[in-house]
Amino acid sequence: MSYTKTDMLSHKIIEILKEHSDEKHPLTQQQICGYLEEKLGIKPNRKTVAQHLKSIIGDESCNVFIADNDNDDDDKSDKKYITDIYYASDITAEEYEFLADSIIYSPMLPADYVRDLIKKINILSTGNTKSKEANLRETFHYGNKSIFLVIENIKEAMNTNRKLDVTISDYDKNGKLLTKSDPQSGIKLQRVMLSPYGIVMADGFYYLLASDVRYDDLRHFRIDKILKASICEEDGSMRDVKTLSNVPRDLKPVQYKNLNRYMLDGTVERVHINIKKKDISLVLDTFGNEFTCNKVIGNDDIYDVTFRANIQTAVRWAIANRKAVKLTSPKRAVDIVKEEISALSEMYGNQER
């Protein structure tokens, strides 16, 4: 007997192995019979199940195997009673966990979309890797259900070298993307004409890199806050990115994200810091590995580090890591740090304990 896709019992056995087994958690023949009874409502004949298992195991395309046993050198598939059977997934449980977590902890995706995506990738996994849907209830997600349509139109505009007519909104206190201006909350819809250049992800959100036709610099826009993006047919092709005032030569979207780690407004400049040697990974975590590092004369515990970054990003990062980092230049960034510290001191200094 050979396995075919029309063989319903073999098909059900493989489904059970996909759902309930992996290399670390194989099933016995008795367990498989139990699942068959539970799913089909009948008590299967163990001899028949054993015959089907031998055929399935003999077909390499089924990805079903018998777990190794160091104490047994015989050909296991020839045994009358087969045990320790598992389905070998295309990805490991750890790889599945990474994919599932990447989806679940992307707040820009509506919860319904996340749930559907998790179900789709579940077919890649086996065993105990399908409990991620429960985590969805513990995470917050925004509700822009047009996000994939917006992304589709953005990509189409880039591929055809066209501008985009974009309407940008914001969320209310309940996480709902407003479809019209709301004076009470202070949220106003903005309609802008953009030349799109790329898409990057930062902290679980997609950002559109584009230039507003009214200005000559490169900016970023959170895609999940875009209410509508229409491709312009009559306004000509998009602006050449090389003509923008704040774009280094051959800038790629991923480089823009590294320079603008928190996706804040502001210019990119060369930044100098002093940082404790033991904390140098803080620079790697936020700005990547494109920096120069020199010793500080007279202090073997400190590095003098130089890198390019958005000024507002550098300021926020330096304040957050003030116990390990001192921002030394440019002067404008140092002045902003001082102003922020002064404002914080004034805000919290008069509070009663």
Tab-separated table of C-alpha atoms in Angstrom:
chain	number	residue	atom	x	y	z
A	1	MET	CA	0.000	0.000	0.000
A	2	SER	CA	1.391	3.421	-0.938
A	3	TYR	CA	0.337	6.761	0.459
A	4	THR	CA	-1.698	9.069	-1.781
A	5	LYS	CA	-3.366	12.407	-1.108
A	6	THR	CA	-6.740	10.744	-1.561
A	7	ASP	CA	-6.027	8.343	1.267
A	8	MET	CA	-8.131	9.977	4.003
A	9	LEU	CA	-6.726	7.979	6.926
A	10	SER	CA	-3.126	8.695	5.964
A	11	HIS	CA	-4.042	12.327	5.469
A	12	LYS	CA	-5.581	12.511	8.952
A	13	ILE	CA	-2.564	10.792	10.526
A	14	ILE	CA	-0.212	13.365	8.979
A	15	GLU	CA	-2.472	16.209	10.156
A	16	ILE	CA	-2.345	14.816	13.704
A	17	LEU	CA	1.442	14.512	13.598
A	18	LYS	CA	1.761	18.084	12.267
A	19	GLU	CA	-0.397	19.453	15.065
A	20	HIS	CA	0.758	17.411	18.029
A	21	SER	CA	4.342	16.272	17.425
A	22	ASP	CA	7.872	17.360	16.702
A	23	GLU	CA	11.298	15.768	17.096
A	24	LYS	CA	11.334	16.523	20.822
A	25	HIS	CA	7.719	15.428	21.325
A	26	PRO	CA	7.051	12.280	19.239
A	27	LEU	CA	3.784	10.355	19.456
A	28	THR	CA	3.206	6.670	20.115
A	29	GLN	CA	0.967	4.633	17.853
A	30	GLN	CA	-1.511	4.454	20.727
A	31	GLN	CA	-1.601	8.257	21.004
A	32	ILE	CA	-2.202	8.582	17.264
A	33	CYS	CA	-5.117	6.148	17.531
A	34	GLY	CA	-6.510	8.245	20.373
A	35	TYR	CA	-6.387	11.443	18.298
A	36	LEU	CA	-7.990	9.633	15.356
A	37	GLU	CA	-10.854	8.516	17.580
A	38	GLU	CA	-11.227	12.043	18.926
A	39	LYS	CA	-11.214	13.705	15.491
A	40	LEU	CA	-13.033	11.071	13.401
A	41	GLY	CA	-15.391	9.759	16.043
A	42	ILE	CA	-14.414	6.136	15.359
A	43	LYS	CA	-12.050	3.670	16.973
A	44	PRO	CA	-9.456	2.837	14.293
A	45	ASN	CA	-7.952	-0.621	13.848
A	46	ARG	CA	-4.390	-0.531	15.209
A	47	LYS	CA	-3.107	-2.908	12.538
A	48	THR	CA	-4.520	-0.670	9.824
A	49	VAL	CA	-2.967	2.393	11.454
A	50	ALA	CA	0.405	0.620	11.614
A	51	GLN	CA	0.202	-0.210	7.886
A	52	HIS	CA	-0.556	3.408	7.042
A	53	LEU	CA	2.278	4.640	9.265
A	54	LYS	CA	4.789	2.370	7.506
A	55	SER	CA	3.707	3.748	4.120
A	56	ILE	CA	3.854	7.348	5.350
A	57	ILE	CA	7.308	6.870	6.904
A	58	GLY	CA	8.518	5.222	3.688
A	59	ASP	CA	7.502	8.299	1.664
A	60	GLU	CA	10.166	10.987	2.235
A	61	SER	CA	7.870	13.731	0.921
A	62	CYS	CA	5.627	13.279	3.977
A	63	ASN	CA	8.355	14.486	6.400
A	64	VAL	CA	7.326	11.858	8.971
A	65	PHE	CA	10.054	10.011	10.877
A	66	ILE	CA	10.693	7.695	13.791
A	67	ALA	CA	12.650	9.215	16.668
A	68	ASP	CA	16.200	7.920	17.127
A	69	ASN	CA	16.791	5.400	19.893
A	70	ASP	CA	20.416	4.695	20.762
A	71	ASN	CA	19.497	1.269	22.112
A	72	ASP	CA	17.817	0.090	18.918
A	73	ASP	CA	19.812	-0.500	15.728
A	74	ASP	CA	17.103	-2.378	13.836
A	75	ASP	CA	15.080	-0.960	10.951
A	76	LYS	CA	12.212	0.556	12.943
A	77	SER	CA	9.825	0.800	9.972
A	78	ASP	CA	9.788	-3.023	9.681
A	79	LYS	CA	8.522	-3.492	13.218
A	80	LYS	CA	4.973	-4.658	13.800
A	81	TYR	CA	4.405	-1.925	16.388
A	82	ILE	CA	5.747	1.522	15.543
A	83	THR	CA	6.283	4.165	18.212
A	84	ASP	CA	7.943	7.564	18.691
A	85	ILE	CA	6.712	9.042	15.404
A	86	TYR	CA	6.976	12.757	14.623
A	87	TYR	CA	6.481	15.245	11.831
A	88	ALA	CA	9.610	17.217	10.850
A	89	SER	CA	8.608	20.823	10.317
A	90	ASP	CA	10.323	23.048	7.759
A	91	ILE	CA	11.238	25.439	10.583
A	92	THR	CA	12.203	24.836	14.192
A	93	ALA	CA	9.988	25.737	17.123
A	94	GLU	CA	12.377	28.572	17.994
A	95	GLU	CA	12.201	29.977	14.449
A	96	TYR	CA	8.414	29.815	14.569
A	97	GLU	CA	8.417	31.624	17.928
A	98	PHE	CA	10.492	34.417	16.396
A	99	LEU	CA	8.147	34.817	13.409
A	100	ALA	CA	5.038	34.734	15.591
A	101	ASP	CA	6.436	37.250	18.101
A	102	SER	CA	7.447	39.604	15.273
A	103	ILE	CA	3.820	39.663	14.136
A	104	ILE	CA	2.157	39.786	17.550
A	105	TYR	CA	4.331	42.619	18.845
A	106	SER	CA	3.785	44.851	15.801
A	107	PRO	CA	1.259	47.353	17.218
A	108	MET	CA	0.542	48.848	13.775
A	109	LEU	CA	-1.323	45.695	12.705
A	110	PRO	CA	-5.019	45.371	13.636
A	111	ALA	CA	-5.699	42.474	16.000
A	112	ASP	CA	-7.839	40.648	13.418
A	113	TYR	CA	-4.999	40.792	10.902
A	114	VAL	CA	-2.517	39.486	13.478
A	115	ARG	CA	-4.813	36.590	14.312
A	116	ASP	CA	-5.131	35.645	10.630
A	117	LEU	CA	-1.381	35.894	10.049
A	118	ILE	CA	-0.656	33.661	13.039
A	119	LYS	CA	-3.060	31.056	11.659
A	120	LYS	CA	-1.283	31.201	8.292
A	121	ILE	CA	2.180	30.599	9.731
A	122	ASN	CA	0.880	27.851	12.020
A	123	ILE	CA	1.074	25.476	9.048
A	124	LEU	CA	4.847	25.905	9.159
A	125	SER	CA	5.124	24.640	12.714
A	126	THR	CA	4.406	21.553	14.786
A	127	GLY	CA	3.923	20.465	18.360
A	128	ASN	CA	3.717	23.022	21.137
A	129	THR	CA	4.277	26.087	18.938
A	130	LYS	CA	0.644	26.986	18.293
A	131	SER	CA	-0.295	28.734	21.518
A	132	LYS	CA	0.723	32.213	20.355
A	133	GLU	CA	-2.836	33.345	19.665
A	134	ALA	CA	-3.404	33.557	23.426
A	135	ASN	CA	-0.661	36.216	23.685
A	136	LEU	CA	-2.615	38.446	21.329
A	137	ARG	CA	-5.105	39.270	24.088
A	138	GLU	CA	-2.257	40.728	26.159
A	139	THR	CA	-0.976	43.184	23.523
A	140	PHE	CA	-2.324	46.474	22.208
A	141	HIS	CA	-2.930	46.937	18.486
A	142	TYR	CA	-4.093	49.928	16.483
A	143	GLY	CA	-7.038	49.520	14.143
A	144	ASN	CA	-6.133	50.870	10.684
A	145	LYS	CA	-7.547	48.092	8.513
A	146	SER	CA	-6.475	49.884	5.327
A	147	ILE	CA	-2.782	49.593	6.126
A	148	PHE	CA	-1.992	46.898	3.557
A	149	LEU	CA	-3.894	48.738	0.830
A	150	VAL	CA	-1.906	51.881	1.664
A	151	ILE	CA	1.362	49.904	1.490
A	152	GLU	CA	0.284	48.385	-1.838
A	153	ASN	CA	-0.360	51.843	-3.311
A	154	ILE	CA	2.938	53.179	-1.954
A	155	LYS	CA	4.867	50.348	-3.625
A	156	GLU	CA	2.962	50.810	-6.875
A	157	ALA	CA	3.789	54.533	-6.866
A	158	MET	CA	7.488	53.806	-6.279
A	159	ASN	CA	7.564	51.146	-9.003
A	160	THR	CA	5.931	53.489	-11.526
A	161	ASN	CA	7.838	56.620	-10.417
A	162	ARG	CA	4.638	58.479	-9.481
A	163	LYS	CA	3.702	60.879	-6.699
A	164	LEU	CA	1.191	60.061	-3.970
A	165	ASP	CA	-1.806	62.070	-2.801
A	166	VAL	CA	-1.825	61.233	0.915
A	167	THR	CA	-4.278	61.953	3.723
A	168	ILE	CA	-2.672	61.714	7.177
A	169	SER	CA	-4.676	61.321	10.389
A	170	ASP	CA	-3.986	60.299	13.985
A	171	TYR	CA	-5.476	58.096	16.694
A	172	ASP	CA	-7.885	59.100	19.414
A	173	LYS	CA	-7.559	57.955	23.035
A	174	ASN	CA	-9.161	54.601	22.154
A	175	GLY	CA	-6.669	53.825	19.403
A	176	LYS	CA	-9.144	54.563	16.609
A	177	LEU	CA	-7.786	56.251	13.488
A	178	LEU	CA	-9.988	59.289	12.904
A	179	THR	CA	-11.526	59.682	9.437
A	180	LYS	CA	-12.150	63.418	9.870
A	181	SER	CA	-10.713	66.323	11.843
A	182	ASP	CA	-11.724	66.488	15.504
A	183	PRO	CA	-11.381	69.980	17.069
A	184	GLN	CA	-12.045	68.623	20.568
A	185	SER	CA	-9.012	66.329	20.474
A	186	GLY	CA	-6.938	68.734	18.409
A	187	ILE	CA	-6.455	66.196	15.613
A	188	LYS	CA	-6.513	67.648	12.100
A	189	LEU	CA	-6.378	65.668	8.883
A	190	GLN	CA	-3.531	66.679	6.579
A	191	ARG	CA	-3.531	66.211	2.828
A	192	VAL	CA	-0.083	66.293	1.229
A	193	MET	CA	1.531	65.422	-2.089
A	194	LEU	CA	4.530	63.143	-1.613
A	195	SER	CA	7.334	61.646	-3.683
A	196	PRO	CA	7.849	58.176	-2.105
A	197	TYR	CA	11.320	56.630	-1.912
A	198	GLY	CA	11.181	53.700	0.470
A	199	ILE	CA	9.677	51.917	3.473
A	200	VAL	CA	11.488	51.113	6.722
A	201	MET	CA	10.414	49.505	10.003
A	202	ALA	CA	11.324	50.931	13.401
A	203	ASP	CA	10.003	49.746	16.795
A	204	GLY	CA	7.198	47.716	15.221
A	205	PHE	CA	5.960	50.465	12.876
A	206	TYR	CA	6.358	50.974	9.130
A	207	TYR	CA	7.495	54.412	7.984
A	208	LEU	CA	7.295	55.910	4.505
A	209	LEU	CA	10.386	57.837	3.429
A	210	ALA	CA	9.229	60.626	1.139
A	211	SER	CA	9.561	64.297	0.253
A	212	ASP	CA	6.668	66.731	0.563
A	213	VAL	CA	6.484	68.586	-2.777
A	214	ARG	CA	6.337	71.871	-0.836
A	215	TYR	CA	9.791	71.335	0.684
A	216	ASP	CA	13.221	70.133	-0.421
A	217	ASP	CA	14.107	67.606	2.288
A	218	LEU	CA	13.533	63.905	2.982
A	219	ARG	CA	10.960	63.139	5.693
A	220	HIS	CA	9.280	60.122	7.245
A	221	PHE	CA	5.585	59.374	7.805
A	222	ARG	CA	4.119	56.575	9.933
A	223	ILE	CA	2.218	54.420	7.479
A	224	ASP	CA	-0.449	53.219	9.906
A	225	LYS	CA	-1.483	56.883	10.368
A	226	ILE	CA	-2.066	57.296	6.617
A	227	LEU	CA	-5.798	57.221	6.040
A	228	LYS	CA	-5.577	57.125	2.263
A	229	ALA	CA	-2.817	57.061	-0.360
A	230	SER	CA	-3.783	57.563	-4.002
A	231	ILE	CA	-1.399	57.361	-6.948
A	232	CYS	CA	-1.268	60.618	-8.924
A	233	GLU	CA	-1.662	60.241	-12.663
A	234	GLU	CA	-1.441	63.848	-13.790
A	235	ASP	CA	1.144	65.470	-11.524
A	236	GLY	CA	4.250	64.087	-13.141
A	237	SER	CA	6.922	61.741	-11.849
A	238	MET	CA	8.333	61.899	-8.350
A	239	ARG	CA	11.285	64.114	-7.448
A	240	ASP	CA	14.809	62.748	-7.823
A	241	VAL	CA	15.993	61.884	-4.303
A	242	LYS	CA	19.481	63.241	-5.113
A	243	THR	CA	18.041	66.766	-5.343
A	244	LEU	CA	16.924	66.776	-1.695
A	245	SER	CA	18.885	68.942	0.712
A	246	ASN	CA	19.388	66.480	3.569
A	247	VAL	CA	20.183	63.239	1.730
A	248	PRO	CA	23.776	61.889	1.752
A	249	ARG	CA	25.026	60.327	-1.470
A	250	ASP	CA	23.628	56.829	-2.177
A	251	LEU	CA	21.466	56.853	0.963
A	252	LYS	CA	19.464	53.642	1.382
A	253	PRO	CA	16.261	53.346	3.460
A	254	VAL	CA	17.917	51.134	6.079
A	255	GLN	CA	20.682	53.735	6.497
A	256	TYR	CA	18.057	56.414	7.081
A	257	LYS	CA	16.587	54.294	9.878
A	258	ASN	CA	20.004	53.872	11.513
A	259	LEU	CA	20.555	57.630	11.455
A	260	ASN	CA	17.036	58.352	12.742
A	261	ARG	CA	16.636	55.561	15.303
A	262	TYR	CA	13.568	57.027	17.034
A	263	MET	CA	12.151	58.487	13.784
A	264	LEU	CA	12.095	62.019	15.180
A	265	ASP	CA	12.144	65.303	13.267
A	266	GLY	CA	15.511	67.000	13.030
A	267	THR	CA	18.723	67.158	11.030
A	268	VAL	CA	21.454	64.525	10.826
A	269	GLU	CA	24.890	65.674	12.013
A	270	ARG	CA	28.151	64.288	13.296
A	271	VAL	CA	27.861	63.592	17.023
A	272	HIS	CA	30.638	63.184	19.618
A	273	ILE	CA	30.168	61.458	22.951
A	274	ASN	CA	32.201	60.158	25.885
A	275	ILE	CA	31.037	56.734	27.039
A	276	LYS	CA	32.225	54.191	29.568
A	277	LYS	CA	34.035	51.328	27.836
A	278	LYS	CA	31.850	48.714	29.465
A	279	ASP	CA	28.744	50.382	27.989
A	280	ILE	CA	29.890	50.659	24.349
A	281	SER	CA	27.136	48.208	23.321
A	282	LEU	CA	24.632	51.032	23.950
A	283	VAL	CA	25.980	52.679	20.797
A	284	LEU	CA	25.672	49.445	18.818
A	285	ASP	CA	22.114	48.885	20.062
A	286	THR	CA	20.900	52.260	18.811
A	287	PHE	CA	23.169	53.471	16.013
A	288	GLY	CA	24.736	50.310	14.602
A	289	ASN	CA	28.440	49.758	13.987
A	290	GLU	CA	29.234	52.790	11.829
A	291	PHE	CA	31.203	54.812	14.382
A	292	THR	CA	34.801	55.621	15.269
A	293	CYS	CA	36.113	54.908	18.723
A	294	ASN	CA	39.203	56.439	20.366
A	295	LYS	CA	40.756	56.331	23.809
A	296	VAL	CA	40.466	59.349	26.067
A	297	ILE	CA	43.883	60.568	27.198
A	298	GLY	CA	44.207	60.280	30.948
A	299	ASN	CA	41.143	58.059	31.416
A	300	ASP	CA	41.426	54.397	30.429
A	301	ASP	CA	37.786	53.701	31.298
A	302	ILE	CA	36.283	56.075	28.722
A	303	TYR	CA	35.919	55.983	24.915
A	304	ASP	CA	35.547	59.060	22.718
A	305	VAL	CA	33.009	57.987	20.068
A	306	THR	CA	31.938	59.747	16.860
A	307	PHE	CA	28.966	58.839	14.653
A	308	ARG	CA	26.301	60.446	12.481
A	309	ALA	CA	22.764	60.673	13.869
A	310	ASN	CA	19.618	62.721	14.038
A	311	ILE	CA	20.273	65.458	16.613
A	312	GLN	CA	16.974	64.915	18.455
A	313	THR	CA	17.661	61.171	18.557
A	314	ALA	CA	21.139	61.751	19.990
A	315	VAL	CA	19.743	64.100	22.646
A	316	ARG	CA	17.010	61.694	23.767
A	317	TRP	CA	19.458	58.788	23.798
A	318	ALA	CA	22.095	60.711	25.774
A	319	ILE	CA	19.564	61.778	28.423
A	320	ALA	CA	18.173	58.244	28.735
A	321	ASN	CA	21.717	56.853	29.181
A	322	ARG	CA	23.110	59.766	31.206
A	323	LYS	CA	24.837	57.503	33.735
A	324	ALA	CA	27.069	56.096	30.994
A	325	VAL	CA	27.046	58.743	28.247
A	326	LYS	CA	28.061	62.388	27.973
A	327	LEU	CA	27.197	64.247	24.764
A	328	THR	CA	30.112	66.597	23.932
A	329	SER	CA	29.241	68.001	20.479
A	330	PRO	CA	27.814	69.553	18.397
A	331	LYS	CA	27.224	72.530	20.684
A	332	ARG	CA	23.598	72.828	19.545
A	333	ALA	CA	22.891	69.279	20.738
A	334	VAL	CA	24.629	69.937	24.075
A	335	ASP	CA	22.522	73.093	24.529
A	336	ILE	CA	19.329	71.088	23.859
A	337	VAL	CA	20.367	68.566	26.537
A	338	LYS	CA	20.876	71.389	29.032
A	339	GLU	CA	17.506	72.931	28.144
A	340	GLU	CA	15.745	69.579	28.537
A	341	ILE	CA	17.370	68.910	31.918
A	342	SER	CA	16.485	72.410	33.106
A	343	ALA	CA	12.871	71.992	31.969
A	344	LEU	CA	12.618	68.619	33.702
A	345	SER	CA	14.108	70.026	36.876
A	346	GLU	CA	11.603	72.866	36.858
A	347	MET	CA	8.706	70.507	36.119
A	348	TYR	CA	9.499	68.082	38.932
A	349	GLY	CA	11.469	70.257	41.338
A	350	ASN	CA	8.458	71.849	43.043
A	351	GLN	CA	6.517	68.643	43.621
A	352	GLU	CA	5.842	67.666	47.199
A	353	ARG	CA	7.098	64.298	48.352
